Protein backbone atom coordinates (compact mmCIF):
# COMPACT_ATOMS: atom_id res chain seq x y z
CA UNK A 1 0.00 0.00 0.00
CA UNK A 2 1.28 3.47 -0.94
CA UNK A 3 0.90 6.06 1.81
CA UNK A 4 2.32 8.87 -0.31
CA UNK A 5 -1.06 10.42 -1.29
CA UNK A 6 -2.04 10.60 2.39
CA UNK A 7 1.27 12.26 3.25
CA UNK A 8 0.85 14.74 0.39
CA UNK A 9 -2.63 15.60 1.68
CA UNK A 10 -1.32 16.31 5.17
CA UNK A 11 1.60 18.39 3.87
CA UNK A 12 -0.89 20.51 1.95
CA UNK A 13 -2.87 20.93 5.18
CA UNK A 14 0.29 21.91 7.08
CA UNK A 15 1.31 24.46 4.43
CA UNK A 16 -2.12 26.11 4.55
CA UNK A 17 -1.96 26.38 8.34
CA UNK A 18 1.70 27.09 9.12
CA UNK A 19 0.81 30.20 11.08
CA UNK A 20 -1.98 28.44 12.99
CA UNK A 21 -1.83 25.99 15.87
CA UNK A 22 -1.09 22.50 14.56
CA UNK A 23 -1.12 19.23 16.50
CA UNK A 24 -0.01 15.77 15.43
CA UNK A 25 -3.47 14.43 16.17
CA UNK A 26 -5.13 17.00 13.90
CA UNK A 27 -2.68 16.25 11.09
CA UNK A 28 -3.09 12.47 11.40
CA UNK A 29 -6.87 12.92 11.35
CA UNK A 30 -6.57 14.66 7.97
CA UNK A 31 -5.13 11.40 6.63
CA UNK A 32 -7.63 9.20 8.44
CA UNK A 33 -5.06 7.50 10.68
CA UNK A 34 -4.30 7.41 14.36
CA UNK A 35 -1.47 9.66 15.50
CA UNK A 36 0.71 6.68 16.49
CA UNK A 37 0.36 5.01 13.09
CA UNK A 38 0.68 8.14 10.97
CA UNK A 39 3.68 9.36 12.95
CA UNK A 40 5.64 6.36 11.63
CA UNK A 41 4.28 6.77 8.09
CA UNK A 42 5.24 10.46 7.91
CA UNK A 43 8.72 9.80 9.31
CA UNK A 44 9.34 7.03 6.77
CA UNK A 45 8.13 9.07 3.79
CA UNK A 46 9.63 12.48 4.63
CA UNK A 47 12.60 11.60 6.83
CA UNK A 48 11.49 13.70 9.80
CA UNK A 49 8.63 13.75 12.26
CA UNK A 50 5.58 15.95 11.76
CA UNK A 51 6.70 18.33 14.52
CA UNK A 52 10.21 18.56 13.04
CA UNK A 53 8.74 19.29 9.62
CA UNK A 54 6.46 22.02 10.94
CA UNK A 55 9.29 23.67 12.85
CA UNK A 56 11.63 23.54 9.83
CA UNK A 57 8.98 25.10 7.57
CA UNK A 58 8.17 27.83 10.08
CA UNK A 59 11.86 28.65 10.49
CA UNK A 60 12.29 28.76 6.70
CA UNK A 61 9.42 31.22 6.50
CA UNK A 62 10.95 33.33 9.24
CA UNK A 63 14.37 33.25 7.55
CA UNK A 64 12.86 34.49 4.30
CA UNK A 65 10.97 37.23 6.13
CA UNK A 66 14.15 38.34 7.90
CA UNK A 67 15.83 38.89 4.53
CA UNK A 68 12.93 40.36 2.57
CA UNK A 69 10.85 42.33 5.09
CA UNK A 70 11.43 44.82 7.89
CA UNK A 71 9.28 42.86 10.33
CA UNK A 72 10.72 42.82 13.84
CA UNK A 73 12.22 39.63 15.24
CA UNK A 74 9.66 39.46 18.05
CA UNK A 75 6.79 39.82 15.56
CA UNK A 76 8.23 37.01 13.45
CA UNK A 77 8.68 34.80 16.49
CA UNK A 78 5.03 35.16 17.46
CA UNK A 79 3.74 34.89 13.88
CA UNK A 80 5.51 31.58 13.35
CA UNK A 81 4.27 29.98 16.55
CA UNK A 82 7.09 30.54 19.07
CA UNK A 83 6.11 31.50 22.58
CA UNK A 84 8.95 34.00 22.98
CA UNK A 85 11.73 35.73 21.10
CA UNK A 86 14.26 33.74 23.10
CA UNK A 87 12.76 30.38 22.12
CA UNK A 88 12.67 31.50 18.49
CA UNK A 89 16.28 32.66 18.65
CA UNK A 90 17.50 29.32 20.04
CA UNK A 91 15.63 27.30 17.43
CA UNK A 92 16.72 29.59 14.59
CA UNK A 93 20.40 29.51 15.55
CA UNK A 94 20.35 25.73 15.78
CA UNK A 95 19.28 25.48 12.12
CA UNK A 96 20.87 28.56 10.52
CA UNK A 97 23.95 28.96 12.68
CA UNK A 98 23.30 32.62 13.56
CA UNK A 99 20.89 34.53 15.81
CA UNK A 100 18.01 36.03 13.77
CA UNK A 101 19.17 39.68 13.91
CA UNK A 102 22.72 38.79 12.88
CA UNK A 103 21.39 36.51 10.15
CA UNK A 104 19.44 39.45 8.73
CA UNK A 105 22.54 41.69 8.66
CA UNK A 106 25.16 39.20 7.48
CA UNK A 107 23.24 36.96 5.10
CA UNK A 108 21.28 39.88 3.70
CA UNK A 109 24.55 41.61 2.83
CA UNK A 110 25.98 38.47 1.26
CA UNK A 111 22.90 37.91 -0.88
CA UNK A 112 22.89 41.50 -2.08
CA UNK A 113 26.48 41.09 -3.26
CA UNK A 114 25.62 37.75 -4.83
CA UNK A 115 22.72 39.27 -6.80
CA UNK A 116 24.96 42.10 -8.00
CA UNK A 117 27.58 39.57 -9.13
CA UNK A 118 24.95 37.56 -11.02
CA UNK A 119 23.73 40.71 -12.80
CA UNK A 120 27.30 41.62 -13.72
CA UNK A 121 27.96 38.14 -15.15
CA UNK A 122 24.55 37.51 -16.67
CA UNK A 123 25.95 37.25 -20.21
CA UNK A 124 28.31 34.40 -19.32
CA UNK A 125 27.30 30.96 -20.63
CA UNK A 126 28.25 29.00 -17.51
CA UNK A 127 25.41 27.38 -15.55
CA UNK A 128 24.08 29.62 -12.76
CA UNK A 129 23.68 26.57 -10.50
CA UNK A 130 26.58 24.28 -9.63
CA UNK A 131 26.00 20.75 -10.93
CA UNK A 132 22.85 21.61 -12.93
CA UNK A 133 22.37 22.42 -16.59
CA UNK A 134 19.51 23.50 -18.83
CA UNK A 135 18.11 21.30 -21.57
CA UNK A 136 14.76 20.61 -23.23
CA UNK A 137 13.08 21.28 -26.56
CA UNK A 138 13.28 25.08 -26.21
CA UNK A 139 15.78 25.77 -23.40
CA UNK A 140 16.27 29.41 -24.40
CA UNK A 141 12.60 30.10 -23.68
CA UNK A 142 13.22 29.25 -20.01
CA UNK A 143 15.37 30.50 -17.16
CA UNK A 144 16.81 28.59 -14.23
CA UNK A 145 18.50 29.81 -11.11
CA UNK A 146 18.58 29.87 -7.31
CA UNK A 147 15.79 31.70 -5.48
CA UNK A 148 16.48 33.10 -2.01
CA UNK A 149 12.99 34.24 -1.10
CA UNK A 150 10.85 31.23 -2.01
CA UNK A 151 12.49 28.32 -0.19
CA UNK A 152 11.32 25.13 1.43
CA UNK A 153 14.21 24.76 3.86
CA UNK A 154 17.62 26.33 4.16
CA UNK A 155 18.52 29.50 2.28
CA UNK A 156 17.70 28.72 -1.34
CA UNK A 157 15.69 26.69 -3.82
CA UNK A 158 16.16 25.95 -7.51
CA UNK A 159 13.68 27.47 -9.92
CA UNK A 160 12.71 27.08 -13.56
CA UNK A 161 10.47 29.66 -15.20
CA UNK A 162 9.16 30.54 -18.61
CA UNK A 163 10.42 33.79 -20.10
CA UNK A 164 8.94 33.47 -23.61
CA UNK A 165 7.35 30.01 -23.95
CA UNK A 166 3.72 30.09 -25.02
CA UNK A 167 2.99 26.56 -26.18
CA UNK A 168 2.62 23.17 -24.43
CA UNK A 169 4.95 21.79 -27.08
CA UNK A 170 7.79 23.86 -25.68
CA UNK A 171 9.57 22.74 -22.55
CA UNK A 172 12.72 23.32 -20.58
CA UNK A 173 14.34 21.18 -17.91
CA UNK A 174 16.84 21.82 -15.16
CA UNK A 175 18.73 18.54 -14.88
CA UNK A 176 21.71 16.41 -13.88
CA UNK A 177 23.13 13.08 -15.06
CA UNK A 178 25.43 10.63 -13.27
CA UNK A 179 26.83 7.12 -13.57
CA UNK A 180 24.48 4.30 -12.58
CA UNK A 181 27.20 1.99 -11.17
CA UNK A 182 26.32 2.45 -7.48
CA UNK A 183 22.63 1.66 -8.09
CA UNK A 184 22.70 -1.30 -10.49
CA UNK A 185 20.25 -4.03 -9.54
CA UNK A 186 18.49 -1.74 -7.06
CA UNK A 187 15.17 0.08 -6.88
CA UNK A 188 15.62 3.78 -6.17
CA UNK A 189 13.36 6.63 -5.23
CA UNK A 190 13.93 10.22 -6.27
CA UNK A 191 11.93 12.67 -4.18
CA UNK A 192 11.80 16.44 -3.78
CA UNK A 193 9.61 19.26 -2.60
CA UNK A 194 7.96 21.20 -5.44
CA UNK A 195 5.99 24.45 -5.65
CA UNK A 196 4.32 25.90 -8.77
CA UNK A 197 2.87 29.21 -9.82
CA UNK A 198 0.59 29.94 -12.80
CA UNK A 199 1.63 26.85 -14.76
CA UNK A 200 -0.65 26.75 -17.79
CA UNK A 201 -0.69 25.57 -21.40
CA UNK A 202 1.52 22.77 -20.13
CA UNK A 203 2.66 21.26 -16.83
CA UNK A 204 5.48 20.94 -14.32
CA UNK A 205 6.92 17.65 -13.06
CA UNK A 206 9.88 15.82 -11.66
CA UNK A 207 11.42 13.28 -14.03
CA UNK A 208 14.01 10.51 -14.00
CA UNK A 209 15.39 8.23 -16.73
CA UNK A 210 17.66 5.19 -16.60
CA UNK A 211 19.65 4.54 -19.81
CA UNK A 212 21.84 1.70 -21.10
CA UNK A 213 25.28 2.42 -22.55
CA UNK A 214 23.86 2.25 -26.09
CA UNK A 215 21.39 5.01 -25.27
CA UNK A 216 18.34 2.78 -24.86
CA UNK A 217 15.90 4.07 -22.24
CA UNK A 218 15.35 1.27 -19.72
CA UNK A 219 13.14 3.06 -17.17
CA UNK A 220 11.44 6.43 -17.32
CA UNK A 221 8.90 8.55 -15.45
CA UNK A 222 8.01 12.22 -15.99
CA UNK A 223 4.85 12.19 -13.86
CA UNK A 224 2.78 12.34 -17.07
CA UNK A 225 -0.07 10.62 -15.22
CA UNK A 226 0.07 13.03 -12.25
CA UNK A 227 1.25 16.36 -13.64
CA UNK A 228 1.34 19.65 -11.72
CA UNK A 229 -0.57 22.62 -13.11
CA UNK A 230 -1.78 25.98 -11.88
CA UNK A 231 -0.54 27.32 -8.54
CA UNK A 232 0.34 24.83 -5.81
CA UNK A 233 2.11 25.30 -2.51
CA UNK A 234 5.08 23.19 -1.46
CA UNK A 235 4.44 19.45 -1.46
CA UNK A 236 6.41 16.24 -1.65
CA UNK A 237 6.61 14.19 -4.87
CA UNK A 238 8.46 11.00 -5.71
CA UNK A 239 9.51 8.77 -8.60
CA UNK A 240 10.49 5.11 -8.11
CA UNK A 241 12.42 3.24 -10.79
CA UNK A 242 14.45 0.05 -11.11
CA UNK A 243 18.08 0.27 -12.24
CA UNK A 244 18.78 -2.87 -14.34
CA UNK A 245 22.23 -4.44 -14.33
CA UNK A 246 23.00 -3.11 -17.82
CA UNK A 247 22.24 0.49 -16.82
CA UNK A 248 24.90 3.07 -17.61
CA UNK A 249 23.46 6.49 -16.72
CA UNK A 250 20.75 8.04 -14.58
CA UNK A 251 19.35 11.43 -15.51
CA UNK A 252 16.88 13.45 -13.47
CA UNK A 253 15.51 16.92 -12.95
CA UNK A 254 12.45 19.11 -13.05
CA UNK A 255 10.68 20.12 -16.25
CA UNK A 256 8.30 22.86 -17.20
CA UNK A 257 6.25 23.00 -20.38
CA UNK A 258 4.21 25.98 -21.41
CA UNK A 259 4.25 29.03 -19.15
CA UNK A 260 4.61 29.60 -15.41
CA UNK A 261 7.25 28.87 -12.79
CA UNK A 262 8.29 25.91 -10.67
CA UNK A 263 10.53 25.77 -7.59
CA UNK A 264 12.28 22.63 -6.28
CA UNK A 265 14.14 21.92 -3.05
CA UNK A 266 15.47 18.99 -1.05
CA UNK A 267 16.15 16.36 -3.73
CA UNK A 268 16.83 12.94 -2.18
CA UNK A 269 18.00 9.68 -3.78
CA UNK A 270 17.50 6.51 -1.78
CA UNK A 271 17.32 2.77 -2.29
CA UNK A 272 13.92 1.30 -1.49
CA UNK A 273 12.78 -2.33 -1.14
CA UNK A 274 11.14 -4.04 -4.10
CA UNK A 275 7.85 -4.01 -2.21
CA UNK A 276 7.63 -0.29 -3.04
CA UNK A 277 5.84 -0.07 -6.43
CA UNK A 278 7.65 1.59 -9.32
CA UNK A 279 6.24 4.55 -11.20
CA UNK A 280 7.86 3.53 -14.48
CA UNK A 281 5.79 4.63 -17.48
CA UNK A 282 5.54 1.75 -19.93
CA UNK A 283 6.96 2.82 -23.29
CA UNK A 284 5.71 -0.22 -25.18
CA UNK A 285 3.06 -2.84 -24.57
CA UNK A 286 4.06 -6.47 -24.02
CA UNK A 287 3.72 -8.64 -27.15
CA UNK A 288 1.16 -11.42 -27.21
CA UNK A 289 2.39 -14.94 -27.90
CA UNK A 290 -0.09 -15.30 -30.79
CA UNK A 291 -2.67 -13.18 -32.64
CA UNK A 292 -6.01 -12.67 -30.88
CA UNK A 293 -9.61 -11.63 -31.68
CA UNK A 294 -9.17 -11.98 -35.42
CA UNK A 295 -12.92 -12.00 -36.11
CA UNK A 296 -13.65 -9.06 -33.77
CA UNK A 297 -16.16 -11.08 -31.75
CA UNK A 298 -14.52 -10.43 -28.38
CA UNK A 299 -15.11 -7.23 -26.49
Coordinates of C-alpha atoms in Angstrom, one line a residue:
X1 CA 0.0 0.0 0.0
X2 CA 1.3 3.5 -0.9
X3 CA 0.9 6.1 1.8
X4 CA 2.3 8.9 -0.3
X5 CA -1.1 10.4 -1.3
X6 CA -2.0 10.6 2.4
X7 CA 1.3 12.3 3.2
X8 CA 0.8 14.7 0.4
X9 CA -2.6 15.6 1.7
X10 CA -1.3 16.3 5.2
X11 CA 1.6 18.4 3.9
X12 CA -0.9 20.5 1.9
X13 CA -2.9 20.9 5.2
X14 CA 0.3 21.9 7.1
X15 CA 1.3 24.5 4.4
X16 CA -2.1 26.1 4.5
X17 CA -2.0 26.4 8.3
X18 CA 1.7 27.1 9.1
X19 CA 0.8 30.2 11.1
X20 CA -2.0 28.4 13.0
X21 CA -1.8 26.0 15.9
X22 CA -1.1 22.5 14.6
X23 CA -1.1 19.2 16.5
X24 CA 0.0 15.8 15.4
X25 CA -3.5 14.4 16.2
X26 CA -5.1 17.0 13.9
X27 CA -2.7 16.2 11.1
X28 CA -3.1 12.5 11.4
X29 CA -6.9 12.9 11.4
X30 CA -6.6 14.7 8.0
X31 CA -5.1 11.4 6.6
X32 CA -7.6 9.2 8.4
X33 CA -5.1 7.5 10.7
X34 CA -4.3 7.4 14.4
X35 CA -1.5 9.7 15.5
X36 CA 0.7 6.7 16.5
X37 CA 0.4 5.0 13.1
X38 CA 0.7 8.1 11.0
X39 CA 3.7 9.4 12.9
X40 CA 5.6 6.4 11.6
X41 CA 4.3 6.8 8.1
X42 CA 5.2 10.5 7.9
X43 CA 8.7 9.8 9.3
X44 CA 9.3 7.0 6.8
X45 CA 8.1 9.1 3.8
X46 CA 9.6 12.5 4.6
X47 CA 12.6 11.6 6.8
X48 CA 11.5 13.7 9.8
X49 CA 8.6 13.8 12.3
X50 CA 5.6 16.0 11.8
X51 CA 6.7 18.3 14.5
X52 CA 10.2 18.6 13.0
X53 CA 8.7 19.3 9.6
X54 CA 6.5 22.0 10.9
X55 CA 9.3 23.7 12.8
X56 CA 11.6 23.5 9.8
X57 CA 9.0 25.1 7.6
X58 CA 8.2 27.8 10.1
X59 CA 11.9 28.7 10.5
X60 CA 12.3 28.8 6.7
X61 CA 9.4 31.2 6.5
X62 CA 11.0 33.3 9.2
X63 CA 14.4 33.2 7.6
X64 CA 12.9 34.5 4.3
X65 CA 11.0 37.2 6.1
X66 CA 14.1 38.3 7.9
X67 CA 15.8 38.9 4.5
X68 CA 12.9 40.4 2.6
X69 CA 10.9 42.3 5.1
X70 CA 11.4 44.8 7.9
X71 CA 9.3 42.9 10.3
X72 CA 10.7 42.8 13.8
X73 CA 12.2 39.6 15.2
X74 CA 9.7 39.5 18.0
X75 CA 6.8 39.8 15.6
X76 CA 8.2 37.0 13.4
X77 CA 8.7 34.8 16.5
X78 CA 5.0 35.2 17.5
X79 CA 3.7 34.9 13.9
X80 CA 5.5 31.6 13.4
X81 CA 4.3 30.0 16.5
X82 CA 7.1 30.5 19.1
X83 CA 6.1 31.5 22.6
X84 CA 9.0 34.0 23.0
X85 CA 11.7 35.7 21.1
X86 CA 14.3 33.7 23.1
X87 CA 12.8 30.4 22.1
X88 CA 12.7 31.5 18.5
X89 CA 16.3 32.7 18.6
X90 CA 17.5 29.3 20.0
X91 CA 15.6 27.3 17.4
X92 CA 16.7 29.6 14.6
X93 CA 20.4 29.5 15.6
X94 CA 20.3 25.7 15.8
X95 CA 19.3 25.5 12.1
X96 CA 20.9 28.6 10.5
X97 CA 24.0 29.0 12.7
X98 CA 23.3 32.6 13.6
X99 CA 20.9 34.5 15.8
X100 CA 18.0 36.0 13.8
X101 CA 19.2 39.7 13.9
X102 CA 22.7 38.8 12.9
X103 CA 21.4 36.5 10.2
X104 CA 19.4 39.4 8.7
X105 CA 22.5 41.7 8.7
X106 CA 25.2 39.2 7.5
X107 CA 23.2 37.0 5.1
X108 CA 21.3 39.9 3.7
X109 CA 24.5 41.6 2.8
X110 CA 26.0 38.5 1.3
X111 CA 22.9 37.9 -0.9
X112 CA 22.9 41.5 -2.1
X113 CA 26.5 41.1 -3.3
X114 CA 25.6 37.8 -4.8
X115 CA 22.7 39.3 -6.8
X116 CA 25.0 42.1 -8.0
X117 CA 27.6 39.6 -9.1
X118 CA 24.9 37.6 -11.0
X119 CA 23.7 40.7 -12.8
X120 CA 27.3 41.6 -13.7
X121 CA 28.0 38.1 -15.2
X122 CA 24.5 37.5 -16.7
X123 CA 25.9 37.3 -20.2
X124 CA 28.3 34.4 -19.3
X125 CA 27.3 31.0 -20.6
X126 CA 28.2 29.0 -17.5
X127 CA 25.4 27.4 -15.5
X128 CA 24.1 29.6 -12.8
X129 CA 23.7 26.6 -10.5
X130 CA 26.6 24.3 -9.6
X131 CA 26.0 20.8 -10.9
X132 CA 22.9 21.6 -12.9
X133 CA 22.4 22.4 -16.6
X134 CA 19.5 23.5 -18.8
X135 CA 18.1 21.3 -21.6
X136 CA 14.8 20.6 -23.2
X137 CA 13.1 21.3 -26.6
X138 CA 13.3 25.1 -26.2
X139 CA 15.8 25.8 -23.4
X140 CA 16.3 29.4 -24.4
X141 CA 12.6 30.1 -23.7
X142 CA 13.2 29.2 -20.0
X143 CA 15.4 30.5 -17.2
X144 CA 16.8 28.6 -14.2
X145 CA 18.5 29.8 -11.1
X146 CA 18.6 29.9 -7.3
X147 CA 15.8 31.7 -5.5
X148 CA 16.5 33.1 -2.0
X149 CA 13.0 34.2 -1.1
X150 CA 10.8 31.2 -2.0
X151 CA 12.5 28.3 -0.2
X152 CA 11.3 25.1 1.4
X153 CA 14.2 24.8 3.9
X154 CA 17.6 26.3 4.2
X155 CA 18.5 29.5 2.3
X156 CA 17.7 28.7 -1.3
X157 CA 15.7 26.7 -3.8
X158 CA 16.2 26.0 -7.5
X159 CA 13.7 27.5 -9.9
X160 CA 12.7 27.1 -13.6
X161 CA 10.5 29.7 -15.2
X162 CA 9.2 30.5 -18.6
X163 CA 10.4 33.8 -20.1
X164 CA 8.9 33.5 -23.6
X165 CA 7.3 30.0 -23.9
X166 CA 3.7 30.1 -25.0
X167 CA 3.0 26.6 -26.2
X168 CA 2.6 23.2 -24.4
X169 CA 4.9 21.8 -27.1
X170 CA 7.8 23.9 -25.7
X171 CA 9.6 22.7 -22.5
X172 CA 12.7 23.3 -20.6
X173 CA 14.3 21.2 -17.9
X174 CA 16.8 21.8 -15.2
X175 CA 18.7 18.5 -14.9
X176 CA 21.7 16.4 -13.9
X177 CA 23.1 13.1 -15.1
X178 CA 25.4 10.6 -13.3
X179 CA 26.8 7.1 -13.6
X180 CA 24.5 4.3 -12.6
X181 CA 27.2 2.0 -11.2
X182 CA 26.3 2.4 -7.5
X183 CA 22.6 1.7 -8.1
X184 CA 22.7 -1.3 -10.5
X185 CA 20.2 -4.0 -9.5
X186 CA 18.5 -1.7 -7.1
X187 CA 15.2 0.1 -6.9
X188 CA 15.6 3.8 -6.2
X189 CA 13.4 6.6 -5.2
X190 CA 13.9 10.2 -6.3
X191 CA 11.9 12.7 -4.2
X192 CA 11.8 16.4 -3.8
X193 CA 9.6 19.3 -2.6
X194 CA 8.0 21.2 -5.4
X195 CA 6.0 24.5 -5.6
X196 CA 4.3 25.9 -8.8
X197 CA 2.9 29.2 -9.8
X198 CA 0.6 29.9 -12.8
X199 CA 1.6 26.8 -14.8
X200 CA -0.7 26.8 -17.8
X201 CA -0.7 25.6 -21.4
X202 CA 1.5 22.8 -20.1
X203 CA 2.7 21.3 -16.8
X204 CA 5.5 20.9 -14.3
X205 CA 6.9 17.7 -13.1
X206 CA 9.9 15.8 -11.7
X207 CA 11.4 13.3 -14.0
X208 CA 14.0 10.5 -14.0
X209 CA 15.4 8.2 -16.7
X210 CA 17.7 5.2 -16.6
X211 CA 19.7 4.5 -19.8
X212 CA 21.8 1.7 -21.1
X213 CA 25.3 2.4 -22.5
X214 CA 23.9 2.2 -26.1
X215 CA 21.4 5.0 -25.3
X216 CA 18.3 2.8 -24.9
X217 CA 15.9 4.1 -22.2
X218 CA 15.4 1.3 -19.7
X219 CA 13.1 3.1 -17.2
X220 CA 11.4 6.4 -17.3
X221 CA 8.9 8.6 -15.4
X222 CA 8.0 12.2 -16.0
X223 CA 4.8 12.2 -13.9
X224 CA 2.8 12.3 -17.1
X225 CA -0.1 10.6 -15.2
X226 CA 0.1 13.0 -12.2
X227 CA 1.3 16.4 -13.6
X228 CA 1.3 19.6 -11.7
X229 CA -0.6 22.6 -13.1
X230 CA -1.8 26.0 -11.9
X231 CA -0.5 27.3 -8.5
X232 CA 0.3 24.8 -5.8
X233 CA 2.1 25.3 -2.5
X234 CA 5.1 23.2 -1.5
X235 CA 4.4 19.5 -1.5
X236 CA 6.4 16.2 -1.7
X237 CA 6.6 14.2 -4.9
X238 CA 8.5 11.0 -5.7
X239 CA 9.5 8.8 -8.6
X240 CA 10.5 5.1 -8.1
X241 CA 12.4 3.2 -10.8
X242 CA 14.5 0.1 -11.1
X243 CA 18.1 0.3 -12.2
X244 CA 18.8 -2.9 -14.3
X245 CA 22.2 -4.4 -14.3
X246 CA 23.0 -3.1 -17.8
X247 CA 22.2 0.5 -16.8
X248 CA 24.9 3.1 -17.6
X249 CA 23.5 6.5 -16.7
X250 CA 20.7 8.0 -14.6
X251 CA 19.3 11.4 -15.5
X252 CA 16.9 13.5 -13.5
X253 CA 15.5 16.9 -12.9
X254 CA 12.4 19.1 -13.0
X255 CA 10.7 20.1 -16.2
X256 CA 8.3 22.9 -17.2
X257 CA 6.3 23.0 -20.4
X258 CA 4.2 26.0 -21.4
X259 CA 4.2 29.0 -19.1
X260 CA 4.6 29.6 -15.4
X261 CA 7.3 28.9 -12.8
X262 CA 8.3 25.9 -10.7
X263 CA 10.5 25.8 -7.6
X264 CA 12.3 22.6 -6.3
X265 CA 14.1 21.9 -3.1
X266 CA 15.5 19.0 -1.1
X267 CA 16.1 16.4 -3.7
X268 CA 16.8 12.9 -2.2
X269 CA 18.0 9.7 -3.8
X270 CA 17.5 6.5 -1.8
X271 CA 17.3 2.8 -2.3
X272 CA 13.9 1.3 -1.5
X273 CA 12.8 -2.3 -1.1
X274 CA 11.1 -4.0 -4.1
X275 CA 7.9 -4.0 -2.2
X276 CA 7.6 -0.3 -3.0
X277 CA 5.8 -0.1 -6.4
X278 CA 7.6 1.6 -9.3
X279 CA 6.2 4.5 -11.2
X280 CA 7.9 3.5 -14.5
X281 CA 5.8 4.6 -17.5
X282 CA 5.5 1.8 -19.9
X283 CA 7.0 2.8 -23.3
X284 CA 5.7 -0.2 -25.2
X285 CA 3.1 -2.8 -24.6
X286 CA 4.1 -6.5 -24.0
X287 CA 3.7 -8.6 -27.2
X288 CA 1.2 -11.4 -27.2
X289 CA 2.4 -14.9 -27.9
X290 CA -0.1 -15.3 -30.8
X291 CA -2.7 -13.2 -32.6
X292 CA -6.0 -12.7 -30.9
X293 CA -9.6 -11.6 -31.7
X294 CA -9.2 -12.0 -35.4
X295 CA -12.9 -12.0 -36.1
X296 CA -13.6 -9.1 -33.8
X297 CA -16.2 -11.1 -31.8
X298 CA -14.5 -10.4 -28.4
X299 CA -15.1 -7.2 -26.5

